Short mmCIF file of C-alpha atoms in Angstrom, two decimals:
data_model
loop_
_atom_site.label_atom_id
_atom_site.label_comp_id
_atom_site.label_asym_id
_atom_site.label_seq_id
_atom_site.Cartn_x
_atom_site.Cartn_y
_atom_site.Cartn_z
CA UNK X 1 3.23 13.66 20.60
CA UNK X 2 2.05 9.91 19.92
CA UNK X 3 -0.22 11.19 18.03
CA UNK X 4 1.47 13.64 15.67
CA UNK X 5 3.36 10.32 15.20
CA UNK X 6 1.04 8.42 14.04
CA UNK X 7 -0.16 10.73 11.43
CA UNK X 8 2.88 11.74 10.22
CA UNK X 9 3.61 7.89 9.82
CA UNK X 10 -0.13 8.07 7.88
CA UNK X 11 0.64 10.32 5.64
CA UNK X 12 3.68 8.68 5.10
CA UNK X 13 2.35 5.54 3.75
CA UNK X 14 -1.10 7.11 2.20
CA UNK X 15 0.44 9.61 0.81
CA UNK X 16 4.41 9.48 0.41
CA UNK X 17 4.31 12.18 -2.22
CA UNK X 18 2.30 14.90 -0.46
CA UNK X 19 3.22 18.23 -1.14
CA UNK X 20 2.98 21.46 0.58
CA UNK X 21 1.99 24.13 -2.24
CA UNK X 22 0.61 25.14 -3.92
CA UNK X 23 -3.14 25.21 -2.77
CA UNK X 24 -4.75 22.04 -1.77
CA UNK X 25 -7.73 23.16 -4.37
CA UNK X 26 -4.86 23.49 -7.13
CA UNK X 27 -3.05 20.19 -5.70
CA UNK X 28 -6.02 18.22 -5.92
CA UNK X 29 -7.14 19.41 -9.62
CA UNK X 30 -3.40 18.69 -10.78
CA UNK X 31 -3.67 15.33 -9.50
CA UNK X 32 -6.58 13.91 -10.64
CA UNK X 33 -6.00 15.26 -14.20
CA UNK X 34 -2.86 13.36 -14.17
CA UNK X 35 -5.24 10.13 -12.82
CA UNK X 36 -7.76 10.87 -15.49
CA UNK X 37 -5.11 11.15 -18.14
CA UNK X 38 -3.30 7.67 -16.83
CA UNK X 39 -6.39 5.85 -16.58
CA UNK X 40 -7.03 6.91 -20.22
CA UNK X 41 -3.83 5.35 -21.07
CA UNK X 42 -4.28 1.88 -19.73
CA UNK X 43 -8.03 1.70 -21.63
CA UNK X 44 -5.53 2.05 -25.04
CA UNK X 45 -2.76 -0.13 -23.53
CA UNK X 46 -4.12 -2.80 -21.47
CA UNK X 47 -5.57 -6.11 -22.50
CA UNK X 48 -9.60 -5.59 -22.42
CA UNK X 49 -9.29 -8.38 -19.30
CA UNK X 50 -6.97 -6.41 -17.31
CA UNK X 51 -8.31 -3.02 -17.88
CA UNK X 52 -11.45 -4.18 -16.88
CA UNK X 53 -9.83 -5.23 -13.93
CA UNK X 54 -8.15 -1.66 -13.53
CA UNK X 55 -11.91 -0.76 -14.35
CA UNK X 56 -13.95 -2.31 -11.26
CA UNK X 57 -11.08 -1.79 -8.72
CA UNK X 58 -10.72 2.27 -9.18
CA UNK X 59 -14.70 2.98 -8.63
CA UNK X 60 -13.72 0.95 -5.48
CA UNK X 61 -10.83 3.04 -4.85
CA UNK X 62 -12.43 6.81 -5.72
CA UNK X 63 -15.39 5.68 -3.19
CA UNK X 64 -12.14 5.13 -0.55
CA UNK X 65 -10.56 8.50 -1.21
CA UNK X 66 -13.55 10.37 -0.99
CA UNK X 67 -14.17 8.34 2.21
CA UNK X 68 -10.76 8.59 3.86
CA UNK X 69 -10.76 12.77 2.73
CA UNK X 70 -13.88 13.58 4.04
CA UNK X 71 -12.89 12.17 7.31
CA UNK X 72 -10.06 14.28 7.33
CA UNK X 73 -12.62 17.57 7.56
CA UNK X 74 -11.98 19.84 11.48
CA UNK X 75 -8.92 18.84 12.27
CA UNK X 76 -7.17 21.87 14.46
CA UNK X 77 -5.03 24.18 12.38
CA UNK X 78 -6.91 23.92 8.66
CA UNK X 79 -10.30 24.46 6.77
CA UNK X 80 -12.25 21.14 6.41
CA UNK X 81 -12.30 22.11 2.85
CA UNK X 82 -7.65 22.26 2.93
CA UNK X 83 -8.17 18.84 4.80
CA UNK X 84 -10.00 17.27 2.67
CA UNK X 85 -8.58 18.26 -0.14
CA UNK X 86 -4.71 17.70 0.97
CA UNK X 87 -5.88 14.47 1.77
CA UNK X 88 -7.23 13.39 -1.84
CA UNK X 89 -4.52 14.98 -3.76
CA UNK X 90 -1.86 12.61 -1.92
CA UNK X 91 -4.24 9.92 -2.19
CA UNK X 92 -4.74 10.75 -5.46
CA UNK X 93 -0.85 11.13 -6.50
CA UNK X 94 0.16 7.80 -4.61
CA UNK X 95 -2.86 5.84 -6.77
CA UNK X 96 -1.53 7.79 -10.05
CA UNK X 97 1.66 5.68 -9.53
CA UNK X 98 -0.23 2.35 -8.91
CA UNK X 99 -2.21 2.58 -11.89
CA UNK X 100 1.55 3.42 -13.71
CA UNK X 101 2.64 0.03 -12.48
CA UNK X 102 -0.11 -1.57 -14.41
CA UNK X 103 1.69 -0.94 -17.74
CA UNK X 104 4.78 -3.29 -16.84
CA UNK X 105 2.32 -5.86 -14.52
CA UNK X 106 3.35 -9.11 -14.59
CA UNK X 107 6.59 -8.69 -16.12
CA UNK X 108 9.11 -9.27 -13.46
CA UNK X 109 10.11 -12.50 -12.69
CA UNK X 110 10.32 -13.52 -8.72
CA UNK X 111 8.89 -12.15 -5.20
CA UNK X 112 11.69 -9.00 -4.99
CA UNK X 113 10.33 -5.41 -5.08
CA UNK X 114 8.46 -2.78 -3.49
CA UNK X 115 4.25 -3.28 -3.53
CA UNK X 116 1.29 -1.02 -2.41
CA UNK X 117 -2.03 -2.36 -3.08
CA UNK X 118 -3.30 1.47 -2.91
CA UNK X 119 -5.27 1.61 -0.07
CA UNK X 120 -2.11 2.28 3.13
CA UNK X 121 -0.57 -1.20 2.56
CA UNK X 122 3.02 -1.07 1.72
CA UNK X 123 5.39 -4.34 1.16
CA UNK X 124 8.99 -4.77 0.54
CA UNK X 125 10.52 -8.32 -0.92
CA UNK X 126 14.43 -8.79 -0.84
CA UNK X 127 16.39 -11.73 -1.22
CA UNK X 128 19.55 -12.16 -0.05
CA UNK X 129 21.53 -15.68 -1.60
CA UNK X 130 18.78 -18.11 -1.05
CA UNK X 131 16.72 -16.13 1.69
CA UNK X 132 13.82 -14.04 1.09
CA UNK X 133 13.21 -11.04 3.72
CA UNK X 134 9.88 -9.06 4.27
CA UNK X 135 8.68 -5.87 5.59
CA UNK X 136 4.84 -4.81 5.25
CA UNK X 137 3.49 -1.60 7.12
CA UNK X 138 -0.22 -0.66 6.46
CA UNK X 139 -2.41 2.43 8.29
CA UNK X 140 -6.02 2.09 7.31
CA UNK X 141 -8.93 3.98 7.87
CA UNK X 142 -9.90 7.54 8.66
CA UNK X 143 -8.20 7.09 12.09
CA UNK X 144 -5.02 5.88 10.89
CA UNK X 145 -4.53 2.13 12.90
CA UNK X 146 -1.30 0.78 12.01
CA UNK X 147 0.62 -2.27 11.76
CA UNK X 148 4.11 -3.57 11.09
CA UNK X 149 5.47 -6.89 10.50
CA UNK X 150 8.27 -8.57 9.11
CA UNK X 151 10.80 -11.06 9.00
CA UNK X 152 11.85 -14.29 7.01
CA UNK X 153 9.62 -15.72 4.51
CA UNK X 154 9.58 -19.70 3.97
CA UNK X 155 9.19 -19.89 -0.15
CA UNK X 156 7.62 -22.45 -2.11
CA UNK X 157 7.68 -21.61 -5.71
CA UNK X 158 5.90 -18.67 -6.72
CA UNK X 159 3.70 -18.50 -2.72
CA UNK X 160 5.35 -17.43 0.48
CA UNK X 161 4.22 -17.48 4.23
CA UNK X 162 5.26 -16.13 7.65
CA UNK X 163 4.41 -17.62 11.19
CA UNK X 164 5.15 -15.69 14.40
CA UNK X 165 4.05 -16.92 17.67
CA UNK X 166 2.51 -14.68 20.08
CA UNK X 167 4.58 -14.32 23.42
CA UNK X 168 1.33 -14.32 25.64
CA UNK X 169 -0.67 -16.70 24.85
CA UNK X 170 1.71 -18.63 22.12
CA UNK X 171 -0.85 -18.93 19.42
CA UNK X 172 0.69 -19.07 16.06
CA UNK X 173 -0.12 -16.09 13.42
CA UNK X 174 0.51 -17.00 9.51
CA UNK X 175 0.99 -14.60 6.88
CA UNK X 176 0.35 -16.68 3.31
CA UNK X 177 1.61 -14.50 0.24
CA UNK X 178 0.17 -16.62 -3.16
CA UNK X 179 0.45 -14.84 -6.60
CA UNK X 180 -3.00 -13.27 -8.19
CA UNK X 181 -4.28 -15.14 -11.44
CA UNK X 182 -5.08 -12.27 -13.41
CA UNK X 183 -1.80 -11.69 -15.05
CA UNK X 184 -0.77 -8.91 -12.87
CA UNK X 185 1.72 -10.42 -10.98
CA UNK X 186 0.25 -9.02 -7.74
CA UNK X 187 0.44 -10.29 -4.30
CA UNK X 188 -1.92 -11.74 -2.37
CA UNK X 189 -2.06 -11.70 1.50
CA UNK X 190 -3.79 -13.67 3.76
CA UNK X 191 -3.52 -13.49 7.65
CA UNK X 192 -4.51 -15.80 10.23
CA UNK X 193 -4.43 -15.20 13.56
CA UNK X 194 -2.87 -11.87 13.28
CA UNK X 195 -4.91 -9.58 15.06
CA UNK X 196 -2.90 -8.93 17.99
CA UNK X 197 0.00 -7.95 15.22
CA UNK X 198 -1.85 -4.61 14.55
CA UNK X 199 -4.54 -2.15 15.04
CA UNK X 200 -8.27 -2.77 16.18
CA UNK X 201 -8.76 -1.49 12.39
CA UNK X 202 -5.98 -2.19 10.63
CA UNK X 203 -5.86 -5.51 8.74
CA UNK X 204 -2.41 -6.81 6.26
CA UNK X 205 -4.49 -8.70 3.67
CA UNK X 206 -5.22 -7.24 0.29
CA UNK X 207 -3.68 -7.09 -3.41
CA UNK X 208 -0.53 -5.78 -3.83
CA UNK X 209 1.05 -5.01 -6.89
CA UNK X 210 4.29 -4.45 -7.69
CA UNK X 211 5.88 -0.40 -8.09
CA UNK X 212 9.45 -1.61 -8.76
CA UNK X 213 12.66 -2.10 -7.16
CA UNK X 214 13.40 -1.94 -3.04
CA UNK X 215 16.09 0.64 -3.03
CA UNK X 216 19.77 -0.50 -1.95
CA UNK X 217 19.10 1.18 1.84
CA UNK X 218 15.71 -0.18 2.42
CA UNK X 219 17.10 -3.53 1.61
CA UNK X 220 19.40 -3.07 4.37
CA UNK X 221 16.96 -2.33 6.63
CA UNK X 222 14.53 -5.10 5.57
CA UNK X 223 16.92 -7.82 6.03
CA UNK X 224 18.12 -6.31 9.37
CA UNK X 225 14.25 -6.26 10.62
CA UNK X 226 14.57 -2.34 11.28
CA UNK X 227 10.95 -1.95 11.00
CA UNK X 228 10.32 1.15 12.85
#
């Protein structure tokens, strides 16, 4: 049961869009036309410095999905051929709104909003009067390791950080959040000492960019620290 858990929580997070028909051959063509059509509009409306940004990232990313699908091949109850496929049409979909985010990068002013950086990291920013709130889940790899984390974030201009201290051994863990210079108004996180905080595989540093608002109920929970 743990681990139906986990995957479903996987999926989730990879692919929070995932759909059940129609086939996973017809799910995955539908999906990365839309991706080939949306990557076709950010050459026309981008600035040549941030496409070719968008550019170098997504070879990165289609050498992921085809990495994280092909994993997914024998798993009890489908074809390797459903699995894979399944898997890189909700991969697929979930980078398809990423790469829509692009067109309004860098526009919105302050931490608040929802982020993915498009490979199973996902981070929510509220603020409530002066205090700004955090909630960042990621599942990475082919085996799904996980990690949550949140809490209060200490903010210094446009950069953020987080400190925990582990209740074993009381070694301090930091979480630094400092804004990307290439106009895109992402996220960057680094960890430090923060292994203990997650999977053997799982990791909370990358880019993330901004998707748009946290809705009204997630800011509840955020605030609240309901991570689960």
């Amino acid at each position: 049961m743990k681990q139906l858990a986990v995957i479903s929580l996987a999926v989730t997070l990879l692919c929070p869009n995932l759909f059940s028909e129609p086939s996973a051959k017809e799910q995955f063509e539908t999906q990365d036309n839309v991706l080939n059509r949306v990557y076709g509009e950010l050459k026309k409306e981008l600035e040549a410095y941030q496409f070719a940004i968008v550019q170098k990232e997504q070879r990165d990313w289609v050498e992921y999905r085809d990495y994280i699908s092909e994993a997914q091949r024998g798993y009890e109850g489908t074809s390797d051929e459903e699995a894979q496929l399944e898997m890189a049409a909700g991969l697929t979909e979930s980078r398809v709104q990423w790469l829509q985010a692009w067109k309004t990068a860098g526009e919105h002013e302050g931490l608040e909003g929802e982020y993915r950086d498009s490979y199973g990291g996902f981070l929510q920013i509220v603020k409530e009067g002066d205090q700004h709130y955090f909630a960042l889940h990621v599942v990475r790899g082919p085996s799904f390791h996980l990690g949550i984390i949140g809490g209060k974030l200490r903010v210094n201009g446009h950069s953020a950080w987080f400190e925990t201290r582990d209740e074993h051994d009381g070694k301090e863990a930091w979480l630094t959040f400092v804004p990307k210079e290439d106009g895109s108004g992402r996220i960057r996180i680094v960890s430090e000492n923060a292994r203990h905080l997650h999977g053997a595989r799982a990791y909370f540093d990358g880019s993330y960019l901004r998707l748009g608002e946290v809705s009204a109920e997630d800011r509840k929970r955020v605030i609240s620290g309901e991570l689960e």
